[in-house]
mmCIF file of C-alpha atoms in Angstrom:
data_model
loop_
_atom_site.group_PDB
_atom_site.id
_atom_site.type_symbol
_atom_site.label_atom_id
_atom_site.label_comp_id
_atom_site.label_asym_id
_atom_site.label_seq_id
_atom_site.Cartn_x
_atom_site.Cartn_y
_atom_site.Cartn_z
ATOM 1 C CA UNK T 1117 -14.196 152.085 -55.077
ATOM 2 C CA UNK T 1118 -11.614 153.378 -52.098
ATOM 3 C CA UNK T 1119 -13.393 150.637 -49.665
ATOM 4 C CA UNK T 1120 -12.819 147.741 -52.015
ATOM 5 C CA UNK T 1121 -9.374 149.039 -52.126
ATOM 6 C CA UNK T 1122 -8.704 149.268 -48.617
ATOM 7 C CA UNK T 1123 -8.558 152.544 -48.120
ATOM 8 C CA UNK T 1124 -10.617 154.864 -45.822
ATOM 9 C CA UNK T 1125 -13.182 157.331 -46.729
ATOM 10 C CA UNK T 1126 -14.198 160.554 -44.974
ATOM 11 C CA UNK T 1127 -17.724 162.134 -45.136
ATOM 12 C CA UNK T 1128 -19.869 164.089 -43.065
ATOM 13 C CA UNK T 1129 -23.798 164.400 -42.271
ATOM 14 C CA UNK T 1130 -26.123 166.641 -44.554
ATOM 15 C CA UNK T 1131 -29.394 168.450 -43.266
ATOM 16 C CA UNK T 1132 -29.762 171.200 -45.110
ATOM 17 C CA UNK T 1133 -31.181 171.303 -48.519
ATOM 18 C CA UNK T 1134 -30.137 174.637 -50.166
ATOM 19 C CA UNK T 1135 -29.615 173.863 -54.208
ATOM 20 C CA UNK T 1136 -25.981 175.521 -53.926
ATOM 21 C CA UNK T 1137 -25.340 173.066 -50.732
ATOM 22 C CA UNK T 1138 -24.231 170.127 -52.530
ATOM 23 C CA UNK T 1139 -21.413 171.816 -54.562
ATOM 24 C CA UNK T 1140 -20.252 173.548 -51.195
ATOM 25 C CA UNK T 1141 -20.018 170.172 -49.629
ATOM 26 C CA UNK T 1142 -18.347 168.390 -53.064
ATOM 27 C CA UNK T 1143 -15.677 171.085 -52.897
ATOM 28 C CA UNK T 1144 -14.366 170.129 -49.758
ATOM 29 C CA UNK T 1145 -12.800 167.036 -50.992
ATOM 30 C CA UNK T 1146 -16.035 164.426 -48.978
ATOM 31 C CA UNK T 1147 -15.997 161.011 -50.576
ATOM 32 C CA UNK T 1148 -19.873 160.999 -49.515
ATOM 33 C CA UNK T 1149 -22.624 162.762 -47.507
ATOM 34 C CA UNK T 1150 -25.007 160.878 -45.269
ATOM 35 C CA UNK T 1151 -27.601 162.500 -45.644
ATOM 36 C CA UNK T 1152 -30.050 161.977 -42.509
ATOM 37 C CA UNK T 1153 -34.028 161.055 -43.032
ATOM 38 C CA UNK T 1154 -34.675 160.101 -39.508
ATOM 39 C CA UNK T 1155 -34.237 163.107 -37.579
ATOM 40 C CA UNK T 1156 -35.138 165.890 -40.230
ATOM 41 C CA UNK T 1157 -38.121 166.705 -42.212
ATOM 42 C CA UNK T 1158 -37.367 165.982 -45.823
ATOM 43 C CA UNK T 1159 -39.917 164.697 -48.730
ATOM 44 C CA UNK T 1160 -38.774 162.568 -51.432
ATOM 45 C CA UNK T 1161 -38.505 165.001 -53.833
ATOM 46 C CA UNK T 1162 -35.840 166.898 -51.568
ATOM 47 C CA UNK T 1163 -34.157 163.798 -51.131
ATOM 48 C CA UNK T 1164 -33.986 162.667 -54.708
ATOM 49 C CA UNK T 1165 -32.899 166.122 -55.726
ATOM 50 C CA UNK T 1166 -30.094 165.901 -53.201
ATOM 51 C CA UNK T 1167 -28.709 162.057 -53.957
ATOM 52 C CA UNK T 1168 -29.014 163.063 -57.839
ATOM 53 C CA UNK T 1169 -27.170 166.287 -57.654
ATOM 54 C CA UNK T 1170 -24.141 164.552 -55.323
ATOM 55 C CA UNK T 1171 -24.292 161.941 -57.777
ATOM 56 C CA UNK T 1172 -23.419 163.740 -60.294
ATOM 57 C CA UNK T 1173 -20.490 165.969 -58.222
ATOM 58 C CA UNK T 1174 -18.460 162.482 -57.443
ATOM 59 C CA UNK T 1175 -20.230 162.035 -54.344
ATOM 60 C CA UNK T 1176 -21.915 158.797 -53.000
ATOM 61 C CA UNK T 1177 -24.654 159.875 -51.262
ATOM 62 C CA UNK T 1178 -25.795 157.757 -48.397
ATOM 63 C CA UNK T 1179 -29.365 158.072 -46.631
ATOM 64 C CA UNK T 1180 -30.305 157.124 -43.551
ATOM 65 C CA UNK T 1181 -34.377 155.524 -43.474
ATOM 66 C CA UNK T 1182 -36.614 156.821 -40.710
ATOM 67 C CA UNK T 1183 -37.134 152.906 -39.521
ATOM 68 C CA UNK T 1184 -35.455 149.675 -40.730
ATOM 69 C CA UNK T 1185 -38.141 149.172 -43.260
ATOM 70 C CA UNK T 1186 -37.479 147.489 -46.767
ATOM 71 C CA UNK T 1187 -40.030 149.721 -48.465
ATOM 72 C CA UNK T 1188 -38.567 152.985 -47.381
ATOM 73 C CA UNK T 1189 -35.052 151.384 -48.122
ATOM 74 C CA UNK T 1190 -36.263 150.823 -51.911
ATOM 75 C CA UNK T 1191 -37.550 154.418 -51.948
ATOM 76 C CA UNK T 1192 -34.790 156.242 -51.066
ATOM 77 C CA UNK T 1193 -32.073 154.277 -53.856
ATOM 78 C CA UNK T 1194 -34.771 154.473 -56.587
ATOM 79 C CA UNK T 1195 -34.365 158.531 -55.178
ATOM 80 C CA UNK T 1196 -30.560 157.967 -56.088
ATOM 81 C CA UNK T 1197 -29.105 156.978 -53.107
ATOM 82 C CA UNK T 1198 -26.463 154.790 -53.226
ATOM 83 C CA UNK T 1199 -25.912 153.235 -49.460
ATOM 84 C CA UNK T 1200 -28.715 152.957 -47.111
ATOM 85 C CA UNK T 1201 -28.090 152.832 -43.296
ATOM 86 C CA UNK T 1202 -30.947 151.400 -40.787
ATOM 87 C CA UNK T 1203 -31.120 152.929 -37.651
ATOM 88 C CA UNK T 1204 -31.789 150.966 -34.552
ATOM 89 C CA UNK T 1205 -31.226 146.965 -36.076
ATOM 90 C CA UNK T 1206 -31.372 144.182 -33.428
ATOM 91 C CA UNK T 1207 -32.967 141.171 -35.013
ATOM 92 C CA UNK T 1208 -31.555 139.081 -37.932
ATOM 93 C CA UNK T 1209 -34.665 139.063 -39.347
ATOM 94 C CA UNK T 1210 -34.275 142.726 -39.548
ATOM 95 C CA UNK T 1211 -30.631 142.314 -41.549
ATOM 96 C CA UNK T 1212 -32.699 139.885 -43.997
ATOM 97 C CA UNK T 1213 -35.619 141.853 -45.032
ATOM 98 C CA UNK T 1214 -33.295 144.896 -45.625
ATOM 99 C CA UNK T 1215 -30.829 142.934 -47.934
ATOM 100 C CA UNK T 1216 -33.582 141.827 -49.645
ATOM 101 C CA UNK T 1217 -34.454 145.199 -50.568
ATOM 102 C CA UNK T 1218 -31.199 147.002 -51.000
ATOM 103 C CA UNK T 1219 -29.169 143.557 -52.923
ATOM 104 C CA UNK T 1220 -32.049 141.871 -53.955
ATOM 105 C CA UNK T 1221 -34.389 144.406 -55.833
ATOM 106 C CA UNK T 1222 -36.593 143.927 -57.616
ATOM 107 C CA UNK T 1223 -37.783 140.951 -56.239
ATOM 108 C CA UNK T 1224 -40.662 141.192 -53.749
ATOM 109 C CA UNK T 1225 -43.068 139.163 -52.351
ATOM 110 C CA UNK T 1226 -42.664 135.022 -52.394
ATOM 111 C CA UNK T 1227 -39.669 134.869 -54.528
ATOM 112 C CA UNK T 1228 -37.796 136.939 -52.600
ATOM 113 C CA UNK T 1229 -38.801 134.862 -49.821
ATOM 114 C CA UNK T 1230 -37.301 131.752 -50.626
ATOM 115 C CA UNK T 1231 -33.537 133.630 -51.704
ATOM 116 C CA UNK T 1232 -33.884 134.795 -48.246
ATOM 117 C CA UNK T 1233 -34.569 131.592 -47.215
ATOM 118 C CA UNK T 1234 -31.378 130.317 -48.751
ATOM 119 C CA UNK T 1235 -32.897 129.031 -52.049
ATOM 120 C CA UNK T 1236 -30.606 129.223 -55.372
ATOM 121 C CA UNK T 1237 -32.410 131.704 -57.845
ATOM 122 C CA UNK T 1238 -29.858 130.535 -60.406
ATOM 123 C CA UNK T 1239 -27.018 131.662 -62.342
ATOM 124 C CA UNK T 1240 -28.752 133.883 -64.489
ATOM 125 C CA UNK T 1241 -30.986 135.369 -62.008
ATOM 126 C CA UNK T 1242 -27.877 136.151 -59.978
ATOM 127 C CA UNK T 1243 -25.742 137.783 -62.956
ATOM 128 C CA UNK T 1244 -29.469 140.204 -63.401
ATOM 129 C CA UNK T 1245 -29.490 140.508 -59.191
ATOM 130 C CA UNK T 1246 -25.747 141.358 -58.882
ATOM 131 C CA UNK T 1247 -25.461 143.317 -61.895
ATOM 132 C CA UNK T 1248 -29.221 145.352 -61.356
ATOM 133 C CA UNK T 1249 -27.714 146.276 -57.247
ATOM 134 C CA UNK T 1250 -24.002 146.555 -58.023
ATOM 135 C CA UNK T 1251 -22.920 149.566 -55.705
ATOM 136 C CA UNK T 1252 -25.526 149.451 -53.316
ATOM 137 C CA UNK T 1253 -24.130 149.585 -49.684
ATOM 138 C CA UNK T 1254 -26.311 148.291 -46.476
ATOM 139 C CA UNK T 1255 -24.713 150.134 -43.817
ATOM 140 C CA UNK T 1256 -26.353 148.862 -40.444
ATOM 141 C CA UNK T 1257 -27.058 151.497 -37.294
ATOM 142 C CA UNK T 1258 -25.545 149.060 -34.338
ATOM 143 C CA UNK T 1259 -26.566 151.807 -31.257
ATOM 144 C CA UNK T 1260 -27.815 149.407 -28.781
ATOM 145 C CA UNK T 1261 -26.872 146.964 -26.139
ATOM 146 C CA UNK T 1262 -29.219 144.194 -27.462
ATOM 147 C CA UNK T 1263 -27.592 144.532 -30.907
ATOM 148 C CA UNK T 1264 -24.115 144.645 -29.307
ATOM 149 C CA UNK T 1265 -24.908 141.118 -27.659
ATOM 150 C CA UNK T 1266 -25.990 139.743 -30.951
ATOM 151 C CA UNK T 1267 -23.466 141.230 -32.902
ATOM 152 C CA UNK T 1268 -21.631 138.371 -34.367
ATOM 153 C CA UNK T 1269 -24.553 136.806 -35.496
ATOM 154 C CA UNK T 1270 -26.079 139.846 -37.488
ATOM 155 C CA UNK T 1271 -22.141 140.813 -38.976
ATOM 156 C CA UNK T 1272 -22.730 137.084 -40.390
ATOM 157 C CA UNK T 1273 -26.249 138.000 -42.460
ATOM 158 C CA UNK T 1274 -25.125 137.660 -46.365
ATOM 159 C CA UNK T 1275 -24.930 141.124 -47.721
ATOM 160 C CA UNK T 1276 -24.212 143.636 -45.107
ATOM 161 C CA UNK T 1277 -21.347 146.000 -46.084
ATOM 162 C CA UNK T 1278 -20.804 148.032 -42.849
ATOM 163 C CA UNK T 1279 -21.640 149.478 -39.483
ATOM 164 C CA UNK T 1280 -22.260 153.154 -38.505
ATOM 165 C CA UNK T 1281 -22.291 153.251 -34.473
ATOM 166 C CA UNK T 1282 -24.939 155.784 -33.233
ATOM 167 C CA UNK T 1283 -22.579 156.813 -30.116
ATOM 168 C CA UNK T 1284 -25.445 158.992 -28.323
ATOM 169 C CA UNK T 1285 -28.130 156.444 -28.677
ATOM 170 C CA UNK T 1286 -25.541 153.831 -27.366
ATOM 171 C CA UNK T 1287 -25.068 155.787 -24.356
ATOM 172 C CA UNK T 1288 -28.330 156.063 -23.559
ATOM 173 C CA UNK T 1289 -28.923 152.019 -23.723
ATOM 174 C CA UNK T 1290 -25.979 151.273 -21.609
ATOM 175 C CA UNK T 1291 -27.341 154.229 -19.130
ATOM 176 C CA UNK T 1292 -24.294 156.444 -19.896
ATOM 177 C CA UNK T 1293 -26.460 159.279 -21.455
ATOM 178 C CA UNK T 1294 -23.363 161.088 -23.479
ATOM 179 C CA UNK T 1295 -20.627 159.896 -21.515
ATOM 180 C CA UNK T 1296 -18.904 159.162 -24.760
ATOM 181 C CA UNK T 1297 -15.147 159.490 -22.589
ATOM 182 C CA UNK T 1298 -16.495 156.660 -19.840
ATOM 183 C CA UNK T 1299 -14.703 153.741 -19.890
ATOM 184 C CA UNK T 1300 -17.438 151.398 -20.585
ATOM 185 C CA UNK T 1301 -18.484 153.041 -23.184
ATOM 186 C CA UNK T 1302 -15.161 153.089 -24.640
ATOM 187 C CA UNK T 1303 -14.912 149.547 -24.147
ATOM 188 C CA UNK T 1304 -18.040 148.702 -25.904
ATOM 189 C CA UNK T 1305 -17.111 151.159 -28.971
ATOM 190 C CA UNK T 1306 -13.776 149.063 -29.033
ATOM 191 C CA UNK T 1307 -15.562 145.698 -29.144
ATOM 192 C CA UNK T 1308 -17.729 146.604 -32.079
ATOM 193 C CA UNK T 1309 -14.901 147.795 -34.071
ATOM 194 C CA UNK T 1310 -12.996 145.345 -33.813
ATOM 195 C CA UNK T 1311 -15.832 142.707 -34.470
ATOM 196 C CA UNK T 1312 -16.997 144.277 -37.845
ATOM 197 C CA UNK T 1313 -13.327 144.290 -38.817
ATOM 198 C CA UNK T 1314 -13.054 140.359 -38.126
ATOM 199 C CA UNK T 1315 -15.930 139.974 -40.388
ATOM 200 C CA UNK T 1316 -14.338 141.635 -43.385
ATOM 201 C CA UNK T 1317 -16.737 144.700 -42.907
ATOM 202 C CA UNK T 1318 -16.384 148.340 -43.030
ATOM 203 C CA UNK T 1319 -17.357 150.696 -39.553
ATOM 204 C CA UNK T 1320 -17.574 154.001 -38.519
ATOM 205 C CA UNK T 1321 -18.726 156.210 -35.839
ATOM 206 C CA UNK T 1322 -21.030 159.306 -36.226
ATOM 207 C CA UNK T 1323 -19.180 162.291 -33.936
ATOM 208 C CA UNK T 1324 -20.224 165.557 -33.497
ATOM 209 C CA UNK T 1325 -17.253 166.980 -31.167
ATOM 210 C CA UNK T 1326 -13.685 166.924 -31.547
ATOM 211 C CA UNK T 1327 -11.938 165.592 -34.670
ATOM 212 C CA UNK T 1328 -9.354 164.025 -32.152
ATOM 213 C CA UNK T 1329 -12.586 161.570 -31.396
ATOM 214 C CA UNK T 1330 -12.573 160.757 -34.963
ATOM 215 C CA UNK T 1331 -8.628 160.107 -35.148
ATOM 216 C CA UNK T 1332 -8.565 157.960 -32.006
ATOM 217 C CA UNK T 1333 -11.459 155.799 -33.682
ATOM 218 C CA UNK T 1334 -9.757 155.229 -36.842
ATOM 219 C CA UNK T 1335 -6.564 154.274 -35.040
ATOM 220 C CA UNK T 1336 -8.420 151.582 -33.442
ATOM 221 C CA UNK T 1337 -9.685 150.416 -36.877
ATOM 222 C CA UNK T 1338 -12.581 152.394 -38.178
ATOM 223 C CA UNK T 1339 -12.462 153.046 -41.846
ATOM 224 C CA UNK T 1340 -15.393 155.468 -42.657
ATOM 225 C CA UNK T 1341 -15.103 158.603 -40.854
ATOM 226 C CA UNK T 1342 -18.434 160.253 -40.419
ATOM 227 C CA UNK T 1343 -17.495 163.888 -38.916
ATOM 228 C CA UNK T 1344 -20.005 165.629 -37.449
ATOM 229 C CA UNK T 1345 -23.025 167.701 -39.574
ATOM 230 C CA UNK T 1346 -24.394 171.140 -41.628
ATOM 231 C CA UNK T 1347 -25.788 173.039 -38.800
ATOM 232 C CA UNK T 1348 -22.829 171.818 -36.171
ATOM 233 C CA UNK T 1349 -20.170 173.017 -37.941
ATOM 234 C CA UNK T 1350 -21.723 176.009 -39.488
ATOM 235 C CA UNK T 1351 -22.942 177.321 -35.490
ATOM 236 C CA UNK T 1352 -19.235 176.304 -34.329
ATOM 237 C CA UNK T 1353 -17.620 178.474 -36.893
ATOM 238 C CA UNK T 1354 -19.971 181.663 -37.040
ATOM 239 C CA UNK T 1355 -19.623 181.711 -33.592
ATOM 240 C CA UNK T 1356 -16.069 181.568 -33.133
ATOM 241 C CA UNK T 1357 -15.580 184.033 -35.637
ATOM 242 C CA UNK T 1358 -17.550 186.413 -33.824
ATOM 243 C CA UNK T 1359 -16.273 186.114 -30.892
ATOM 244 C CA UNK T 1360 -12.649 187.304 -32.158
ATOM 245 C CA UNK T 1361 -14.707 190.175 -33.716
ATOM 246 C CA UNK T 1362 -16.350 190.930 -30.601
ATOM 247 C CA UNK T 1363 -12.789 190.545 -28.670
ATOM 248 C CA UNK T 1364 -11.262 192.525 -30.922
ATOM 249 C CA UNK T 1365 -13.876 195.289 -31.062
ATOM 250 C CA UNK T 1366 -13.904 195.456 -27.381
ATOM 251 C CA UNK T 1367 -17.909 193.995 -26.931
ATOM 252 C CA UNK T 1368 -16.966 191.026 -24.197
ATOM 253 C CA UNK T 1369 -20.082 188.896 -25.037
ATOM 254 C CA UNK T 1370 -18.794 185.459 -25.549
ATOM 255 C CA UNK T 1371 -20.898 182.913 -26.940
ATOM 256 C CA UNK T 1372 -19.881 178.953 -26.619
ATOM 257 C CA UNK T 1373 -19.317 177.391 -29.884
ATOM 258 C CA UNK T 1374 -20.068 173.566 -28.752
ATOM 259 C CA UNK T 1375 -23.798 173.265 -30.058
ATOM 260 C CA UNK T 1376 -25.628 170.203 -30.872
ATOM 261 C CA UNK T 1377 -23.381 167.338 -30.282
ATOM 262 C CA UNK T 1378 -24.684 164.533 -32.311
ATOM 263 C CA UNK T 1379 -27.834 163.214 -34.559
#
């Protein structure tokens, strides 16, 4: 696995669910496709079709749930997922009940409980728990100031593997709605990074705009770049292209090519 080896991996957000998508995607060289549950319609079926088919391309497919829930976190890797991310975590208790369900399956209920709790299951249990999960990722969405305060505590719950900052949500909790070039904001971006590196953990940030963002970020220590999504970068091509046609066939329309900036 590149992470385990130290090296940095590069995907990008999936919306669309066209059966000749995933091969498109694969043959741009993505080490994974985060594939995005919370702010799109798609069923279980879709999604399981999607994880299995990136699956088998040499893709890891990573899904983010609607809501930190356990449940839905099961769901979606029985679907074929192989890294979940939680959007919106704040709480430890939050960190806890999603390990359990993304390191810790299949156990539910009391027995889970007690792990949780910090009870030994034993060695054999652990060999079945370790071998049953090995893979799974539990990527965290840190896009709040009341994580952000907590945030050395929750880096220090037992299996998290990483951190995807949610830049536009964020914003909006530190009342800089998209001011992703204000100072504070920069400064709190900064913080986290450097934070989930001192824990041993793997980060990225979710940008919709300009690659630059994405090379300044990994300069300051991100490791997973997360570049933009489907419909962004499809809309910021066509239109481009377009517009040279329409320059070049003397129409003058001109269309800006920016679009939706993030999910």
């Amino acid at each position: 696995m590149k992470l385990e080896r130290g090296e940095r991996v590069y995907g990008t957000c999936i919306t669309a669910t066209s059966p000749m998508w995933p091969a498109t995607v694969a043959g741009t060289g993505v080490d994974f496709v985060f594939i995005d549950t919370e702010h799109i319609p798609l069923d279980r079926a879709a999604l399981a079709n999607l994880c299995q088919h990136f699956q088998a391309l040499g893709v890891t497919p990573i899904v983010r749930i609607p809501q930190p829930d356990p449940y839905l976190a099961c769901q979606v890797i029985d679907g074929g997922a192989i890294g979940v991310v939680a959007p919106y975590l704040e709480n430890r208790r939050q960190f806890l009940e999603l390990t359990g369900a993304i390191k810790y399956r299949p156990l539910k209920g009391e027995k889970l409980e007690r792990l949780l709790s910090g009870e030994d299951p034993g060695a054999e249990m652990r060999a079945y728990l370790d071998h049953y999960n090995h893979g799974q990722l539990f990527i965290a969405n840190i896009e709040s100031i009341p994580a952000v305060e907590r945030l050395d505590d929750l880096l220090s719950v037992p299996g998290l593997d990483g951190v995807f900052i949610g830049p536009h949500d964020l914003s909006v909790s530190m009342g800089l709605p998209e001011q992703y070039d204000h100072p504070d904001f920069e400064a709190v971006v900064r913080s986290i990074i450097h934070k989930v590196r001192a824990h041993g953990l793997h980060i990225g940030i979710h940008f919709s705009l300009e690659p630059e963002r994405q090379v300044k970020w990994v300069q300051e220590g991100a490791n997973m770049v997360v570049h933009s999504f489907d419909i962004a970068l499809f809309r910021k091509q066509l239109v481009s292209d377009l517009n040279v046609i329409r320059e070049g066939t003397g129409d003058k329309q001109s269309i800006a090519g920016a679009g939706p900036a993030i999910i």
